[in-house]
PDB file of C-alpha atoms in Angstrom:
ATOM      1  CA  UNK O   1     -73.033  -0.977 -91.164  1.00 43.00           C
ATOM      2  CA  UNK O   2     -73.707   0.826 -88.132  1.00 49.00           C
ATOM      3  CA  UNK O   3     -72.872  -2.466 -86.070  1.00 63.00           C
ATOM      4  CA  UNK O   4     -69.427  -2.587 -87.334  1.00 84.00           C
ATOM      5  CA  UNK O   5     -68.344   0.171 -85.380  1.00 88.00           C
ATOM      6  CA  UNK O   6     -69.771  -0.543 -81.923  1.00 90.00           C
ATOM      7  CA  UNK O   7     -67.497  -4.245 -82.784  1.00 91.00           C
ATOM      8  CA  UNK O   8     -64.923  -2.019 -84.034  1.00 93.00           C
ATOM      9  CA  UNK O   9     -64.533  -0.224 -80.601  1.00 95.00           C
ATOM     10  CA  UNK O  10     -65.560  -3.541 -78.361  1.00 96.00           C
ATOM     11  CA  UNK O  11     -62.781  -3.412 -76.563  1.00 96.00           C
ATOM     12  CA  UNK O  12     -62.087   0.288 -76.086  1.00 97.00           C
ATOM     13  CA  UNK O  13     -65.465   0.405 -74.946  1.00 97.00           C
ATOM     14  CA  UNK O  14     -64.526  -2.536 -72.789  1.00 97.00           C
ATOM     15  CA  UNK O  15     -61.646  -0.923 -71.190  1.00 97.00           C
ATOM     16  CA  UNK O  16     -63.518   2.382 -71.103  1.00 98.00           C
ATOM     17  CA  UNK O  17     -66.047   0.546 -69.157  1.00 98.00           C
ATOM     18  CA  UNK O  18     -63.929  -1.392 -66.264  1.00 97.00           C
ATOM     19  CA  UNK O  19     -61.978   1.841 -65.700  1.00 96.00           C
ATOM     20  CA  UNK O  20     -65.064   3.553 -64.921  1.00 96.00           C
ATOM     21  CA  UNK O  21     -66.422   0.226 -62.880  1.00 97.00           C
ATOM     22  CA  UNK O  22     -62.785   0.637 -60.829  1.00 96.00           C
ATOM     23  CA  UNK O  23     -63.130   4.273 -60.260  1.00 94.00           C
ATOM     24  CA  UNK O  24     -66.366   3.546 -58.137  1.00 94.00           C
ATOM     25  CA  UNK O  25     -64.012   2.193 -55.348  1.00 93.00           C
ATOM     26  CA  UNK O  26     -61.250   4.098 -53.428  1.00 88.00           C
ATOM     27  CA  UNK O  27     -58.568   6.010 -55.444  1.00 90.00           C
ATOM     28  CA  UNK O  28     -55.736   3.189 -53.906  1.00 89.00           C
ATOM     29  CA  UNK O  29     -58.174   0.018 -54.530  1.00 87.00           C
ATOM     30  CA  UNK O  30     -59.056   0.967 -57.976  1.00 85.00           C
ATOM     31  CA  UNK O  31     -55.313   1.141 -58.765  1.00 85.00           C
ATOM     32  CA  UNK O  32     -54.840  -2.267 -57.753  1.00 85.00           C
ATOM     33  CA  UNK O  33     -57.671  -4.194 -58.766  1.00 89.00           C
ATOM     34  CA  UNK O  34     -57.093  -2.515 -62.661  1.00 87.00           C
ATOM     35  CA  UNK O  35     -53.032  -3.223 -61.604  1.00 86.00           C
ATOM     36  CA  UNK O  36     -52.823  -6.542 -60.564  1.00 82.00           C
ATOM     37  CA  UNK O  37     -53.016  -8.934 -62.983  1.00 81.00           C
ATOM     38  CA  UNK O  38     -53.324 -12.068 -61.116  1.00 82.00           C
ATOM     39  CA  UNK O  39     -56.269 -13.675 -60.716  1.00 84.00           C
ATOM     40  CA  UNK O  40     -55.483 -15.212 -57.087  1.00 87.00           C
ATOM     41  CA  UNK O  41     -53.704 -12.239 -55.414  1.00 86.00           C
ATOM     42  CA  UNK O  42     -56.444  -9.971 -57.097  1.00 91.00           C
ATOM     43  CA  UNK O  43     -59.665 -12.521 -57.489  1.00 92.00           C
ATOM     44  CA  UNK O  44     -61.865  -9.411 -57.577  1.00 93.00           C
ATOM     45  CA  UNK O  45     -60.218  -7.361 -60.018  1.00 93.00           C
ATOM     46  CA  UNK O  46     -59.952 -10.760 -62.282  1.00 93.00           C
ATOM     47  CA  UNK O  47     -63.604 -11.325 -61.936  1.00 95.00           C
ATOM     48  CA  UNK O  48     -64.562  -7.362 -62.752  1.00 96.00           C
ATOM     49  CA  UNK O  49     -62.301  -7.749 -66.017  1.00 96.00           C
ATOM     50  CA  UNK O  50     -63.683 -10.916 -66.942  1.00 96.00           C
ATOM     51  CA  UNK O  51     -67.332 -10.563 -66.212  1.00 97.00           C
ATOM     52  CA  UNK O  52     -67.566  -7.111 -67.886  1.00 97.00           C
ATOM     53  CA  UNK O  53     -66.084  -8.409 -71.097  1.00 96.00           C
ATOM     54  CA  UNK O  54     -68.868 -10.989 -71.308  1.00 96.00           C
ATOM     55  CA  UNK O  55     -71.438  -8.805 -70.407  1.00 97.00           C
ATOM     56  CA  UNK O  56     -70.405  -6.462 -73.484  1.00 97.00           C
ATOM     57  CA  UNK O  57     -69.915  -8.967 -75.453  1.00 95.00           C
ATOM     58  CA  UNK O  58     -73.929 -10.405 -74.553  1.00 95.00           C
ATOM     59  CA  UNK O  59     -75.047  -6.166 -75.118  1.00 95.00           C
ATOM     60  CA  UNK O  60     -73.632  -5.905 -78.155  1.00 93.00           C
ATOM     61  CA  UNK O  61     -74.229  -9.148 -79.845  1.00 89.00           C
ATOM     62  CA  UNK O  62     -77.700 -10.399 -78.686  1.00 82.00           C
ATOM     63  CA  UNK O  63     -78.993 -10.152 -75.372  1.00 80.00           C
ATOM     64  CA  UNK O  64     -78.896 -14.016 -74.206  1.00 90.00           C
ATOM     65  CA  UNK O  65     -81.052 -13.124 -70.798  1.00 90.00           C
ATOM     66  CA  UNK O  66     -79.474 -16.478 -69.364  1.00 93.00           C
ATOM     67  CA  UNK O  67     -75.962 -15.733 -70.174  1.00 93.00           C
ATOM     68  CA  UNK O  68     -76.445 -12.497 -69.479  1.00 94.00           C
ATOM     69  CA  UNK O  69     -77.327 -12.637 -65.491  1.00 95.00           C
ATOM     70  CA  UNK O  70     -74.367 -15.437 -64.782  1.00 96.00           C
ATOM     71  CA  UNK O  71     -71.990 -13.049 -65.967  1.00 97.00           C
ATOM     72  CA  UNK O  72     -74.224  -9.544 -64.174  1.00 97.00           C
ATOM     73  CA  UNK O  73     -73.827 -11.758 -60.827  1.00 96.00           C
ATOM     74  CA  UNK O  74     -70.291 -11.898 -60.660  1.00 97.00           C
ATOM     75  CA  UNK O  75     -70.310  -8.434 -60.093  1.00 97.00           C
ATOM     76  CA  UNK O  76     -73.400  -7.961 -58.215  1.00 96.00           C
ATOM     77  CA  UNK O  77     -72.249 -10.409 -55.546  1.00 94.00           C
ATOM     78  CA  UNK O  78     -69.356  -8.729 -54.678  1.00 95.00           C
ATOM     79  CA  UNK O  79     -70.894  -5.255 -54.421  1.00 94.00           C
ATOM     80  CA  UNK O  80     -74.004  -6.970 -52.510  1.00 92.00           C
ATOM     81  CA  UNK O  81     -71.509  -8.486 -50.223  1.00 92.00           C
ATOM     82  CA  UNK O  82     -69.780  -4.783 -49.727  1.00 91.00           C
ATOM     83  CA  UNK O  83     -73.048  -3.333 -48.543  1.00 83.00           C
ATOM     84  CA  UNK O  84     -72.718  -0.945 -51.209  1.00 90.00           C
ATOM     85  CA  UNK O  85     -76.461   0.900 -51.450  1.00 92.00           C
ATOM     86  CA  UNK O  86     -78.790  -0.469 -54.573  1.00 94.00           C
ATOM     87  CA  UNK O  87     -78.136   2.767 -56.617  1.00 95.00           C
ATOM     88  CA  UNK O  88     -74.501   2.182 -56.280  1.00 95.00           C
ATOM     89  CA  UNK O  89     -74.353  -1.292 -56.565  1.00 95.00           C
ATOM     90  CA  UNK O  90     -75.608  -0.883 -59.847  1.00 97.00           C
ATOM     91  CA  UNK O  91     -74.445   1.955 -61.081  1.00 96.00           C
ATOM     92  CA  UNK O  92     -71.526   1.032 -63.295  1.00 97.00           C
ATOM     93  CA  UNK O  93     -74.049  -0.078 -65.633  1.00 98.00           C
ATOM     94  CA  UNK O  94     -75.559   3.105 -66.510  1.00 98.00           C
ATOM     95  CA  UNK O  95     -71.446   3.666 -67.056  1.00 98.00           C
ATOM     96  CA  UNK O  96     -71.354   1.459 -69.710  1.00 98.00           C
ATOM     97  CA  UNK O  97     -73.901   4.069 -71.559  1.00 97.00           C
ATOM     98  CA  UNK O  98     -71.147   6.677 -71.299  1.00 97.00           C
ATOM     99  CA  UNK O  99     -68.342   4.694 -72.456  1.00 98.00           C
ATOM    100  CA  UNK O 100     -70.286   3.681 -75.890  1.00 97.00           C
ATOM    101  CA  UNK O 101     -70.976   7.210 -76.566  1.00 96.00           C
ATOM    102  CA  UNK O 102     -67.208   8.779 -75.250  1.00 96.00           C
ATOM    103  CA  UNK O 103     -65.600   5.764 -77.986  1.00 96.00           C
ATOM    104  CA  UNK O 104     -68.159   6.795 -80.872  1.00 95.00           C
ATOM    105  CA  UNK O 105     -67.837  10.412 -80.680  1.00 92.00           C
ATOM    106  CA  UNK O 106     -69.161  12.300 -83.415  1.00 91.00           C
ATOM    107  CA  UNK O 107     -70.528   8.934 -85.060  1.00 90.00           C
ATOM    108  CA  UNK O 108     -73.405   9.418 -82.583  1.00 88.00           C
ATOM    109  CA  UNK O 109     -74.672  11.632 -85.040  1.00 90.00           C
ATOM    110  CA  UNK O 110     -75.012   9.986 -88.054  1.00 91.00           C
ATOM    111  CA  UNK O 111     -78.871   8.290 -88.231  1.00 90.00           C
ATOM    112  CA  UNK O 112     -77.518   4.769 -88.695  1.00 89.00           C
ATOM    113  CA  UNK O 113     -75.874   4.817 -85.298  1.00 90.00           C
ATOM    114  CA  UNK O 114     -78.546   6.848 -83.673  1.00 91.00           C
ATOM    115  CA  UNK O 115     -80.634   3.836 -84.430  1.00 91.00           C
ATOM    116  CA  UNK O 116     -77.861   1.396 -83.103  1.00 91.00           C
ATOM    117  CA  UNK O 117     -77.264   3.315 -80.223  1.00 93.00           C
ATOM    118  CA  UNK O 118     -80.399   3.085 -79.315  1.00 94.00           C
ATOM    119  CA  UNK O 119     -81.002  -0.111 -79.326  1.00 93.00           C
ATOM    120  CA  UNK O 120     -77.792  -0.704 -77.164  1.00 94.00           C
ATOM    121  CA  UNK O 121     -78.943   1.927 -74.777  1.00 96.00           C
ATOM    122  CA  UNK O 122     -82.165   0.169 -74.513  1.00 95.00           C
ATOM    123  CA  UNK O 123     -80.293  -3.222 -74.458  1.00 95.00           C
ATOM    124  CA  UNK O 124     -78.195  -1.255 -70.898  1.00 97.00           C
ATOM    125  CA  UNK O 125     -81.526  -0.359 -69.353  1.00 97.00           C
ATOM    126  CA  UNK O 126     -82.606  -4.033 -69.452  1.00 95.00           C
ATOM    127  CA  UNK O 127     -79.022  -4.936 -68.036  1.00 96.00           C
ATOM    128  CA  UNK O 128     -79.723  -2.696 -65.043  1.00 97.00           C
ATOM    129  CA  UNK O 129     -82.916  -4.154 -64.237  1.00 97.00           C
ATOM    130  CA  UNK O 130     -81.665  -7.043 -64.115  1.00 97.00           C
ATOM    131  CA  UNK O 131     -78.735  -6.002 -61.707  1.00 97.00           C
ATOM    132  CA  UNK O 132     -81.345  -4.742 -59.510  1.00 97.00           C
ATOM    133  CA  UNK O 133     -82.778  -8.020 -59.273  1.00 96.00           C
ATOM    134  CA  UNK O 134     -79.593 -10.084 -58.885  1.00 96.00           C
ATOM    135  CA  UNK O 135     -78.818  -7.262 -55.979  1.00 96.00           C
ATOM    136  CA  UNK O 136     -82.150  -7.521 -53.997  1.00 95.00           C
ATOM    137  CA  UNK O 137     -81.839 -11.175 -54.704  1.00 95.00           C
ATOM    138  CA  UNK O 138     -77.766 -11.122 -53.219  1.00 94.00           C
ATOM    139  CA  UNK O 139     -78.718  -8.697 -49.972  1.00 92.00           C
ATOM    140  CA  UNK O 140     -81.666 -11.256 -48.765  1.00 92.00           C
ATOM    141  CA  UNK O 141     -79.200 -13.658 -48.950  1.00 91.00           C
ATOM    142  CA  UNK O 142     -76.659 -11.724 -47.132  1.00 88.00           C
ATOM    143  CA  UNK O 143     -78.828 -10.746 -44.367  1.00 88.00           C
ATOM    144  CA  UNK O 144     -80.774 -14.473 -43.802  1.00 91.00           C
ATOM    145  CA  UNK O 145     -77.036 -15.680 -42.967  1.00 88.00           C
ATOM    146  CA  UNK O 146     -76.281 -12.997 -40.985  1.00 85.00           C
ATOM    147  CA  UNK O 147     -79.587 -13.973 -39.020  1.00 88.00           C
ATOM    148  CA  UNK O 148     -78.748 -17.209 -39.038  1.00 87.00           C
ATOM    149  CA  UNK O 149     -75.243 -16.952 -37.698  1.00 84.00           C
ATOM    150  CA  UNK O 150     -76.608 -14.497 -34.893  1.00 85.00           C
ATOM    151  CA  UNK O 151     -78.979 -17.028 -34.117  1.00 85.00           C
ATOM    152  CA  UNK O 152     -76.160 -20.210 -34.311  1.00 85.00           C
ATOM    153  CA  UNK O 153     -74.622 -17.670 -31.732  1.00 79.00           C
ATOM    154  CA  UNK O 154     -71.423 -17.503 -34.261  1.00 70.00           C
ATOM    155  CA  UNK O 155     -71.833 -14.142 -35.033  1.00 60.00           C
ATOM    156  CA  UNK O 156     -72.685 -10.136 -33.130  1.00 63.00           C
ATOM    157  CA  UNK O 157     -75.802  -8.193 -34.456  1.00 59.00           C
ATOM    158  CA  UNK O 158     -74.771  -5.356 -36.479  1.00 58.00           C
TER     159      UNK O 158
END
């Protein structure tokens, strides 16, 4: 069953997948947030590890839309918050894409998992629309309390 592999290689695909979410940051910060294992000396790296596992887990076994966006906004938030751009805010979930194909290899091939990966890579697209939305939804946020502290006097205009 075509499906037996992609939970075969969950959590190579997994690990496949926060490496490459890491490697969007600074050569030094990605080495500590994959490094440090603690979730209060490293709350970000903790919440990257954590939240990407779920989200695989939601990919590859159904798609619970609900579930789904708690676990996307954990990361979202953080980027939003680091005034990375939309496109690479969320961009490590077009990564996910190539860390399903680099774990199934040849396997891609075969028409069983052509269907399957598919469907996953359909299942990704949905994921990133939803990031977008979570993002847009994270940045209005960030800027109405940036207004608000510049208007409370607590804070300089950018």
């Amino acid at each position: 069953m075509p499906g037996d592999l992609l939970q075969k290689k969950k959590k190579a695909i997994g690990e496949r997948w926060l490496a490459s979410l890491l490697a969007t940051y600074g050569e030094d910060t990605a080495a500590f947030l994959r490094q440090q294992k603690n979730r209060f000396a490293n709350p970000v790296g903790r919440t990257f590890a954590d939240a990407s596992r779920a989200i695989l887990d939601e990919v590859l076994d159904g798609m619970d839309a609900a579930n789904l966006c708690a676990h996307l906004e954990e990361i979202i938030k953080i980027r939003a918050i680091q005034e990375f751009s939309p496109a690479a805010a969320v961009s490590f979930v077009f990564l996910l894409k190539d860390a399903v194909r680099e774990e199934i290899g040849d396997a891609a091939r075969e028409p069983d998992i052509l269907v399957e990966l598919h469907e996953i890579e359909t299942r990704i697209d949905q994921l990133a629309l939803f990031a977008f939305d979570i993002y847009v939804k994270r940045r209005e946020q960030v800027y109405s309390l940036r207004l608000r502290e510049i208007r409370n006097g607590f804070a300089e205009p950018a």
